[in-house]
Coordinates of C-alpha atoms in Angstrom, one line a residue:
M1 CA 0.0 0.0 0.0
D2 CA 3.1 2.3 0.0
L3 CA 2.0 4.1 3.2
I4 CA 4.3 6.5 5.0
P5 CA 4.6 6.2 8.0
D6 CA 4.4 2.4 7.8
P7 CA 1.4 1.3 9.9
R8 CA 1.7 -1.3 12.6
R9 CA -0.7 -3.8 11.0
A10 CA -2.4 -3.9 7.6
W11 CA -4.1 -6.7 5.7
P12 CA -6.7 -7.2 3.1
A13 CA -10.3 -7.2 4.4
Q14 CA -10.7 -10.6 2.7
P15 CA -8.9 -12.7 0.1
G16 CA -9.4 -11.1 -3.4
A17 CA -11.1 -8.1 -1.9
G18 CA -11.8 -5.2 -4.2
A19 CA -12.2 -1.5 -3.5
F20 CA -14.8 0.7 -2.0
P21 CA -15.8 3.4 -4.6
L22 CA -16.3 7.0 -3.7
D23 CA -18.8 9.1 -5.7
G24 CA -21.0 12.1 -5.5
E25 CA -23.4 10.1 -3.2
T26 CA -20.8 9.2 -0.6
V27 CA -21.7 10.8 2.7
I28 CA -19.7 11.2 5.9
E29 CA -21.3 10.1 9.2
A30 CA -19.4 12.0 11.9
G31 CA -19.7 10.7 15.4
P32 CA -19.5 13.0 18.4
G33 CA -16.1 14.6 18.6
T34 CA -15.1 14.0 15.0
E35 CA -16.8 16.8 13.3
G36 CA -13.5 18.6 12.8
V37 CA -12.1 15.6 11.0
A38 CA -15.1 15.5 8.7
R39 CA -14.7 19.3 8.0
W40 CA -11.0 18.7 7.2
F41 CA -11.8 15.6 4.9
R42 CA -14.5 17.6 3.0
T43 CA -12.1 20.6 2.5
A44 CA -8.9 18.7 1.6
V45 CA -10.0 15.5 0.0
G46 CA -13.2 17.1 -1.4
A47 CA -11.1 19.8 -3.2
A48 CA -9.0 17.1 -4.8
T49 CA -11.7 14.7 -5.9
G50 CA -14.5 17.2 -6.6
L51 CA -16.8 15.2 -4.3
P52 CA -19.1 16.8 -1.7
F53 CA -19.0 14.3 1.0
A54 CA -22.3 15.5 2.4
D55 CA -23.3 15.0 6.0
D56 CA -25.2 11.8 6.4
A57 CA -28.0 13.5 8.5
G58 CA -31.3 13.2 6.6
V59 CA -29.8 11.3 3.7
I60 CA -31.9 8.4 2.7
G61 CA -30.4 5.2 1.1
A62 CA -26.7 5.9 2.0
D63 CA -26.3 2.9 4.3
D64 CA -23.9 1.3 1.9
N65 CA -22.0 4.5 0.7
R66 CA -20.6 6.0 3.9
I67 CA -17.4 7.2 5.5
V68 CA -18.0 6.6 9.3
L69 CA -16.0 8.5 11.8
G70 CA -16.0 7.6 15.4
I71 CA -14.2 7.7 18.7
S72 CA -13.8 4.3 20.4
P73 CA -13.0 3.7 24.1
D74 CA -11.8 0.3 23.2
I75 CA -9.2 1.7 20.7
A76 CA -8.2 4.3 23.4
R77 CA -7.4 1.4 25.7
E78 CA -5.7 -0.8 23.1
L79 CA -3.9 1.8 20.9
G80 CA -4.0 5.1 22.8
P81 CA -5.7 8.4 21.9
E82 CA -3.8 8.8 18.6
G83 CA -4.3 5.2 17.6
Y84 CA -6.8 4.3 14.9
R85 CA -8.5 1.4 13.1
I86 CA -9.6 1.5 9.5
S87 CA -12.0 -1.0 8.2
V88 CA -13.0 -0.8 4.5
D89 CA -15.6 -3.3 3.2
A90 CA -18.5 -3.3 0.7
E91 CA -20.6 -1.1 2.9
A92 CA -18.4 1.7 4.3
I93 CA -15.1 3.1 5.1
R94 CA -14.9 3.2 8.9
I95 CA -12.3 5.2 10.7
E96 CA -12.2 4.8 14.5
G97 CA -9.7 6.6 16.9
G98 CA -8.9 6.5 20.5
A99 CA -9.6 10.3 20.3
A100 CA -10.3 12.8 17.6
A101 CA -6.6 12.9 16.9
G102 CA -6.6 9.2 16.1
V103 CA -9.5 9.6 13.7
F104 CA -7.6 12.4 12.0
W105 CA -4.5 10.3 11.5
G106 CA -6.7 7.5 10.2
A107 CA -8.2 10.0 7.7
Q108 CA -4.7 10.9 6.6
T109 CA -4.0 7.2 5.9
V110 CA -7.3 7.0 3.8
R111 CA -6.1 10.0 1.8
Q112 CA -2.9 8.2 1.1
L113 CA -4.9 5.1 -0.1
L114 CA -6.7 7.3 -2.6
G115 CA -3.4 7.9 -4.4
P116 CA -1.2 11.0 -5.1
D117 CA -3.8 13.0 -6.9
A118 CA -5.8 13.2 -3.6
Y119 CA -3.2 15.7 -2.6
R120 CA -4.1 18.2 -5.3
R121 CA -6.2 21.4 -4.8
A122 CA -8.6 20.6 -7.6
P123 CA -9.6 17.5 -9.6
L124 CA -7.6 16.8 -12.7
D125 CA -10.5 14.9 -14.4
S126 CA -14.1 15.4 -13.4
T127 CA -15.0 11.9 -14.7
R128 CA -12.3 10.1 -12.7
E129 CA -13.5 7.2 -10.4
W130 CA -12.1 7.2 -6.9
A131 CA -11.8 4.1 -4.7
V132 CA -10.2 2.9 -1.5
P133 CA -8.9 -0.7 -1.3
M134 CA -10.9 -3.0 1.0
T135 CA -8.5 -3.4 3.9
L136 CA -8.0 -3.4 7.6
I137 CA -5.4 -1.2 9.3
E138 CA -4.5 -0.8 13.0
D139 CA -2.0 1.9 13.9
A140 CA -0.6 4.0 16.6
P141 CA 2.4 6.2 17.1
R142 CA 5.5 5.2 19.0
F143 CA 6.1 8.7 20.4
G144 CA 3.7 11.3 21.6
W145 CA 5.9 14.2 20.6
R146 CA 6.6 14.1 16.9
G147 CA 7.9 17.5 16.0
L148 CA 9.5 19.9 13.4
M149 CA 11.3 23.1 14.6
L150 CA 11.2 25.8 12.0
D151 CA 13.4 29.0 12.4
V152 CA 11.5 32.0 11.1
A153 CA 13.8 34.5 12.9
R154 CA 16.9 34.1 10.5
H155 CA 14.7 34.1 7.4
F156 CA 11.1 35.1 7.8
M157 CA 8.4 32.8 6.4
P158 CA 5.1 34.6 5.7
K159 CA 2.0 33.3 7.3
D160 CA 0.8 31.4 4.2
G161 CA 4.1 29.4 4.1
V162 CA 3.6 28.5 7.8
L163 CA 0.1 27.2 7.1
R164 CA 1.4 25.2 4.2
Y165 CA 4.0 23.6 6.5
L166 CA 1.3 22.7 9.0
D167 CA -0.5 20.8 6.2
L168 CA 2.8 19.1 5.4
L169 CA 3.3 18.1 9.0
A170 CA -0.2 16.7 9.2
A171 CA 0.3 14.7 6.0
H172 CA 3.2 13.0 7.7
K173 CA 1.5 12.4 11.1
L174 CA 3.7 15.0 12.9
N175 CA 1.9 16.7 15.8
V176 CA 4.3 19.4 17.2
F177 CA 5.3 22.6 15.4
H178 CA 8.1 24.2 17.4
F179 CA 7.9 27.9 16.3
H180 CA 11.3 29.6 16.6
L181 CA 10.0 33.1 16.8
T182 CA 12.9 35.3 18.0
D183 CA 16.7 35.5 17.7
D184 CA 19.5 38.0 17.2
Q185 CA 18.4 38.5 13.5
G186 CA 14.7 39.3 14.1
W187 CA 11.7 39.3 16.4
R188 CA 8.6 37.8 14.7
V189 CA 5.6 38.0 17.0
E190 CA 3.6 41.2 17.9
I191 CA 3.7 42.1 21.6
K192 CA 1.2 45.0 22.1
K193 CA 2.8 46.2 25.4
H194 CA 6.2 46.5 23.8
P195 CA 5.5 47.5 20.1
R196 CA 9.1 48.3 19.3
L197 CA 9.9 44.6 19.4
T198 CA 8.3 44.5 15.9
E199 CA 8.6 48.0 14.8
V200 CA 12.4 47.9 15.2
G201 CA 13.3 44.3 16.0
S202 CA 11.5 42.6 13.0
W203 CA 13.8 44.1 10.4
R204 CA 17.4 44.0 9.6
S205 CA 19.2 46.3 7.2
R206 CA 20.8 43.5 5.1
T207 CA 21.5 39.8 5.2
K208 CA 24.6 37.7 5.1
W209 CA 24.5 35.5 2.0
G210 CA 25.4 31.9 2.9
H211 CA 27.7 31.0 5.8
R212 CA 28.9 33.7 8.1
A213 CA 32.4 33.4 6.6
S214 CA 31.1 34.5 3.2
E215 CA 31.9 37.9 1.9
L216 CA 28.6 38.2 0.1
W217 CA 25.7 40.3 1.3
E218 CA 22.1 40.8 0.2
E219 CA 21.9 44.5 0.4
K220 CA 18.3 45.0 1.2
P221 CA 16.2 45.0 4.4
H222 CA 14.8 41.6 5.4
G223 CA 12.1 40.9 7.9
G224 CA 8.5 40.6 8.8
Y225 CA 6.4 39.5 11.7
Y226 CA 3.1 37.8 12.6
T227 CA 0.3 40.0 14.2
Q228 CA -1.4 38.5 17.1
D229 CA -4.3 37.6 14.8
D230 CA -2.0 35.9 12.5
I231 CA -0.8 33.8 15.5
R232 CA -4.4 32.9 16.5
E233 CA -5.1 31.9 12.9
I234 CA -1.9 29.7 12.8
V235 CA -2.7 28.1 16.2
A236 CA -6.3 27.4 15.2
Y237 CA -5.3 25.9 11.8
A238 CA -2.8 23.6 13.6
A239 CA -5.4 22.6 16.2
E240 CA -7.8 21.6 13.5
R241 CA -5.0 19.2 12.3
H242 CA -4.2 18.0 15.9
I243 CA -0.8 19.8 15.9
T244 CA 0.4 21.7 18.9
V245 CA 2.3 24.9 18.3
V246 CA 5.1 25.3 20.8
P247 CA 6.4 28.9 20.7
E248 CA 10.0 29.8 21.4
I249 CA 11.1 33.2 22.7
D250 CA 14.9 33.1 23.3
I251 CA 16.3 34.1 26.6
P252 CA 18.8 35.2 27.9
G253 CA 21.1 34.7 24.8
H254 CA 20.1 35.1 21.1
S255 CA 18.4 38.3 22.0
Q256 CA 20.1 41.2 20.1
A257 CA 17.0 42.0 18.2
A258 CA 15.1 42.7 21.4
I259 CA 18.0 44.7 22.7
A260 CA 18.1 46.8 19.5
A261 CA 14.5 47.6 20.1
Y262 CA 14.8 48.3 23.9
P263 CA 18.5 49.0 24.7
E264 CA 17.8 48.9 28.5
L265 CA 17.4 45.1 28.2
G266 CA 21.2 44.8 27.5
N267 CA 24.2 45.1 29.7
T268 CA 24.4 48.9 29.6
D269 CA 27.2 49.0 32.2
V270 CA 29.5 47.1 29.7
I271 CA 28.6 48.5 26.2
D272 CA 26.6 51.2 24.6
T273 CA 23.5 49.1 23.9
T274 CA 21.8 52.1 22.0
S275 CA 24.3 51.5 19.2
L276 CA 23.2 47.9 18.6
T277 CA 21.1 47.0 15.6
V278 CA 19.2 43.8 14.7
W279 CA 22.1 41.5 13.8
D280 CA 22.7 40.9 10.1
T281 CA 25.1 38.0 10.2
W282 CA 25.1 34.5 11.7
G283 CA 26.8 32.9 14.7
I284 CA 26.6 33.7 18.4
T285 CA 26.7 37.3 19.5
A286 CA 28.1 38.5 23.0
N287 CA 25.1 40.8 23.3
V288 CA 22.9 39.0 25.9
L289 CA 20.1 40.1 28.3
A290 CA 21.0 41.8 31.5
P291 CA 20.1 39.8 34.6
T292 CA 18.1 42.7 36.1
D293 CA 14.6 43.0 37.6
N294 CA 13.6 45.2 34.6
T295 CA 14.5 42.5 32.2
L296 CA 12.5 39.9 34.1
R297 CA 9.5 42.2 34.2
F298 CA 9.7 42.9 30.5
Y299 CA 9.8 39.3 29.5
E300 CA 7.0 38.5 31.9
D301 CA 5.0 41.0 29.9
V302 CA 6.0 39.2 26.7
F303 CA 5.0 35.8 28.1
E304 CA 1.8 37.1 29.5
E305 CA 0.7 38.1 26.0
L306 CA 2.2 34.8 24.6
L307 CA 0.1 32.7 26.9
T308 CA -3.1 34.2 25.6
L309 CA -2.0 33.3 22.0
F310 CA -0.6 29.7 22.5
P311 CA -2.6 27.1 24.5
S312 CA 0.5 24.8 24.5
T313 CA 1.4 23.3 27.8
F314 CA 5.1 23.8 26.9
I315 CA 6.6 27.2 26.3
H316 CA 10.2 27.1 24.9
I317 CA 12.6 29.7 26.3
G318 CA 15.7 28.8 24.3
G319 CA 18.5 29.1 26.8
D320 CA 21.2 28.0 24.4
E321 CA 24.6 29.6 23.4
C322 CA 24.4 32.3 26.0
L323 CA 27.9 33.8 26.0
K324 CA 28.7 35.2 29.5
D325 CA 31.5 37.5 28.7
Q326 CA 29.4 40.7 29.3
W327 CA 28.1 39.2 32.6
K328 CA 31.7 38.7 33.7
Q329 CA 32.5 42.3 33.0
S330 CA 29.1 43.7 34.4
P331 CA 29.2 45.1 37.9
T332 CA 25.4 44.7 37.9
A333 CA 25.6 41.0 37.0
Q334 CA 28.4 40.4 39.5
A335 CA 26.5 42.1 42.2
R336 CA 23.5 39.8 41.5
I337 CA 25.7 36.8 41.6
A338 CA 27.0 37.9 45.1
R339 CA 23.7 38.9 46.4
L340 CA 22.1 35.5 45.5
G341 CA 25.2 33.5 46.6
L342 CA 25.7 31.9 43.2
A343 CA 28.9 30.2 42.1
G344 CA 29.3 32.1 38.9
E345 CA 27.8 33.0 35.6
D346 CA 26.5 29.5 34.8
E347 CA 24.5 29.6 38.0
L348 CA 23.3 33.1 37.2
Q349 CA 21.8 31.7 33.8
S350 CA 20.2 28.9 35.9
W351 CA 18.7 31.5 38.2
F352 CA 17.3 33.4 35.1
I353 CA 15.8 30.1 33.8
R354 CA 14.4 29.0 37.1
H355 CA 12.6 32.4 37.5
F356 CA 10.6 31.7 34.3
D357 CA 10.1 28.0 35.2
R358 CA 8.3 29.0 38.4
W359 CA 6.5 31.9 36.6
L360 CA 5.2 29.5 33.9
A361 CA 4.3 26.8 36.4
E362 CA 2.2 29.2 38.4
R363 CA 0.2 29.7 35.3
G364 CA -0.3 26.0 34.5
R365 CA 2.5 25.8 31.8
R366 CA 5.8 24.1 31.6
L367 CA 9.1 25.5 30.5
I368 CA 11.2 23.7 27.9
G369 CA 14.6 24.8 26.7
W370 CA 17.8 23.6 24.8
D371 CA 20.1 21.4 26.8
E372 CA 22.3 24.3 28.0
I373 CA 19.7 25.0 30.5
L374 CA 21.2 22.0 32.3
E375 CA 24.3 24.1 33.1
G376 CA 24.3 25.5 36.6
G377 CA 21.4 23.3 37.7
L378 CA 18.1 22.5 35.9
A379 CA 14.8 24.0 37.1
P380 CA 12.8 21.3 38.7
G381 CA 9.8 21.3 36.3
A382 CA 11.8 22.0 33.2
A383 CA 12.1 19.8 30.0
V384 CA 15.0 19.6 27.7
S385 CA 15.3 19.7 24.0
S386 CA 18.6 17.7 23.6
W387 CA 20.3 19.3 20.6
R388 CA 24.0 19.1 21.1
G389 CA 23.8 15.3 21.0
Y390 CA 22.3 12.6 23.1
A391 CA 24.2 13.4 26.3
G392 CA 22.0 16.3 27.5
G393 CA 19.0 14.3 27.0
I394 CA 20.4 11.3 28.8
A395 CA 21.5 13.3 31.7
A396 CA 18.1 15.0 31.9
A397 CA 16.2 11.8 31.8
K398 CA 18.4 10.2 34.4
A399 CA 17.7 13.1 36.6
G400 CA 13.9 12.7 36.1
H401 CA 13.3 15.4 33.6
D402 CA 11.3 15.0 30.4
V403 CA 13.2 15.2 27.1
V404 CA 12.7 15.7 23.4
M405 CA 15.5 14.1 21.4
C406 CA 16.7 16.3 18.5
P407 CA 20.5 15.8 18.2
E408 CA 22.1 18.0 15.6
Q409 CA 24.3 15.3 14.4
Q410 CA 21.3 13.2 13.3
V411 CA 18.2 15.4 12.6
Y412 CA 19.3 18.9 11.9
L413 CA 17.8 19.1 8.4
D414 CA 19.8 22.2 7.6
H415 CA 22.8 19.8 7.3
R416 CA 23.7 18.7 3.8
Q417 CA 22.2 15.7 2.2
A418 CA 25.1 14.5 0.1
A419 CA 28.8 15.2 -0.2
G420 CA 28.8 16.5 -3.8
D421 CA 30.1 20.0 -4.6
D422 CA 26.7 20.9 -6.1
E423 CA 24.8 20.7 -2.9
P424 CA 23.4 24.2 -2.3
M425 CA 25.3 26.1 0.4
P426 CA 26.3 22.9 2.2
I427 CA 26.3 23.0 5.9
G428 CA 27.4 20.4 8.6
Y429 CA 27.6 16.6 8.2
V430 CA 26.2 14.7 5.4
R431 CA 22.8 13.3 6.5
T432 CA 21.3 11.3 3.8
L433 CA 17.7 10.0 3.6
E434 CA 19.0 6.6 4.8
D435 CA 20.9 8.2 7.6
V436 CA 17.7 9.9 8.9
Y437 CA 15.8 6.6 8.5
R438 CA 18.3 4.9 10.8
F439 CA 18.1 7.6 13.4
E440 CA 17.1 6.1 16.8
P441 CA 15.6 8.6 19.3
L442 CA 16.1 6.3 22.4
P443 CA 19.6 5.8 23.5
P444 CA 20.5 2.5 25.0
E445 CA 22.0 4.0 28.1
L446 CA 18.5 4.7 29.5
T447 CA 16.6 2.2 31.7
E448 CA 13.0 1.6 30.9
E449 CA 12.0 4.0 33.7
E450 CA 14.4 6.6 32.4
A451 CA 13.3 6.1 28.8
A452 CA 9.8 7.0 29.8
H453 CA 11.0 10.5 30.2
V454 CA 11.7 10.8 26.5
L455 CA 8.5 12.5 25.2
G456 CA 9.5 12.0 21.7
T457 CA 11.7 13.4 19.0
Q458 CA 11.9 16.4 16.7
A459 CA 13.8 17.5 13.5
N460 CA 15.1 21.0 13.5
V461 CA 15.4 23.4 10.5
W462 CA 17.7 26.5 11.0
T463 CA 17.3 28.9 8.1
E464 CA 20.5 31.0 8.0
V465 CA 21.2 29.8 4.5
M466 CA 17.6 29.2 3.5
H467 CA 16.5 32.5 2.0
D468 CA 13.1 31.3 0.6
S469 CA 10.5 28.5 0.8
S470 CA 12.2 26.6 -2.1
R471 CA 15.4 26.2 -0.1
V472 CA 13.4 25.2 3.0
D473 CA 11.7 22.5 1.0
Y474 CA 14.9 21.2 -0.4
Q475 CA 16.5 20.8 3.0
V476 CA 13.4 19.4 4.7
F477 CA 12.2 16.9 2.0
P478 CA 12.4 14.0 1.5
R479 CA 14.1 13.5 4.8
L480 CA 11.1 14.6 6.9
A481 CA 9.3 11.6 5.4
A482 CA 12.0 9.3 6.9
F483 CA 12.0 11.2 10.2
A484 CA 8.2 10.9 10.4
E485 CA 8.4 7.1 10.1
V486 CA 11.1 7.1 12.8
A487 CA 8.9 9.1 15.1
W488 CA 5.7 7.2 14.4
S489 CA 6.4 3.6 13.5
D490 CA 7.7 0.8 15.8
L491 CA 10.8 0.1 13.8
P492 CA 13.5 -2.4 14.5
A493 CA 17.0 -1.5 15.6
P494 CA 18.7 1.0 13.1
A495 CA 20.9 -1.5 11.4
E496 CA 18.0 -3.9 10.9
R497 CA 15.6 -1.4 9.3
D498 CA 14.5 -2.3 5.7
F499 CA 15.6 0.9 4.0
A500 CA 15.0 -0.8 0.6
D501 CA 11.3 -1.1 1.4
F502 CA 11.2 2.4 2.6
E503 CA 12.7 3.5 -0.7
Q504 CA 10.2 1.6 -2.7
R505 CA 7.3 3.3 -0.7
M506 CA 9.0 6.6 -1.3
A507 CA 8.6 6.1 -5.0
E508 CA 4.8 6.7 -4.4
H509 CA 5.4 9.3 -1.8
Y510 CA 7.5 11.5 -4.2
R511 CA 4.3 11.7 -6.3
R512 CA 2.3 12.9 -3.3
L513 CA 5.0 15.5 -2.7
D514 CA 4.8 16.6 -6.4
A515 CA 1.1 17.0 -6.0
L516 CA 1.6 19.1 -2.9
G517 CA 4.1 21.3 -4.8
V518 CA 7.0 20.4 -2.5
E519 CA 10.5 21.3 -4.1
Y520 CA 12.3 18.3 -2.5
R521 CA 15.7 17.1 -3.3
P522 CA 15.3 14.5 -6.0
P523 CA 16.9 11.1 -5.3
G524 CA 19.4 11.6 -8.1
G525 CA 20.6 14.9 -6.7
P526 CA 19.8 18.6 -7.1
L527 CA 18.1 19.9 -10.2
P528 CA 20.0 22.5 -12.2
W529 CA 18.4 25.4 -10.5
Q530 CA 19.0 23.9 -7.1
R531 CA 22.6 23.4 -7.4
R532 CA 25.5 25.3 -5.8
P533 CA 27.6 27.3 -8.1
A534 CA 30.6 25.7 -9.7
P535 CA 33.6 25.4 -7.4
D536 CA 35.5 28.1 -9.4
G537 CA 32.6 30.5 -9.2
D538 CA 32.4 33.6 -6.9
N539 CA 29.9 31.7 -4.6
A540 CA 31.9 28.5 -4.2
S541 CA 32.7 28.8 -0.5
L542 CA 29.4 29.9 0.9
G543 CA 28.7 26.9 3.0
R544 CA 30.4 25.2 6.1
P545 CA 30.5 21.4 5.4
I546 CA 32.0 19.1 8.0
E547 CA 33.7 16.1 6.8
G548 CA 33.5 12.6 8.1
A549 CA 30.8 10.8 10.1
P550 CA 29.1 12.8 12.9
P551 CA 30.1 11.8 16.4
N552 CA 27.6 10.0 18.5
V553 CA 27.8 12.1 21.5

């Protein structure tokens, strides 16, 4: 059936079974709680097929021409809330889930069974006959957190592009969208109490082209931001697709855009923060937030507004790559260290993080941050995004903290996909489709009890060298399909995984991606317009490739 992710169990409904035809008379019977799934099916699959999929209420004679959606307590017990069972026979297509989310993932599977043209926005042929093979499928995800992190701070992605990516996540049964909204190079969310964050902080005067070592610049302003209504729309669109949007506001590092907007947030006793602008290059800047009460109150204001926009239990606060040089030089920071009896700057960062852990917990939310928040002691309720490798996640899980595994050596999709010179702006280690398919989120060092703290896994996409949606597509796909199967399916050990079978199923999946308009990297390598300039060209050294196999750290 060429399904991706591969389901747990699938078999024909009966020997020699045929297919269930869909036509203009097919109705949807939506049980309580599944109305949103029915609405999505009519909108997405209805657009591709041209079929209305009317509500079954009041329809006479549709007993043998129905799509039946229902929530089943039995499936909830057997397969969990995101589990589902599909039964297609001569009378109906039945999709049952442990909760509405399970029904939705089952509907995504039915869409795959209809073929690649079910992913188009309008029917190619009004006379075409549509059918779903008579089959039984039982399925459930391995992990509850199956995410993609998208950095819109380095290169802004307009709202329509974000909505498109939510559809792409849903098509791959991914359920977390980690929204990296702020960094040194831009602030992307409207905060009404502090309007200069977007008035000043959302635009930079120019952009480094390629890696930070490049001498090339794009000499025009770059930026943009999402209004609060844009955010509400994005969150609602995601919720309809059973995707949680986890916002990230970086503190105390990666904050130069905020300091450029409000200089008092920086270490004014060390540098003239009024001279700072939104950063126009990549890397790690020394300009970090000052550990003052004013800074804490300012970001409490930010998070107060953020909590009204994002219902997510988890709020990401970054916490990574915070250079402490200015704190070492700052009398204000040193006085705070002395007053609090801290051992040094690492513990000062821990104090900063712990403040917001308590603040969020008091409001029923949970803090999550990159694994540097382990330095100086981890806040009791905090969770960790383990990005520098497995080590941070292992340490956190052993200490009883929840973890999302996203090691850069394995699932940073900004890393190059092949070693060839024509890979566009190559960054990092080579991570092929097969490499991602053999990624294992659970390290063997964890006991069963410790492994229970691994909430799941996430692929990360940093956009320094991705100046438009075509480049994002190229880096993300097709590897996101492999990652989605790793996150969802109960696969054997990495060396025992049947990559040949996955490749065979990908042949059909490429056609789905084509129908969706995804500009993925073709299996044979980049197309002419996707390639890096020739080695002797002016743009030959724009990337930062790292040779050899990535370390397993």
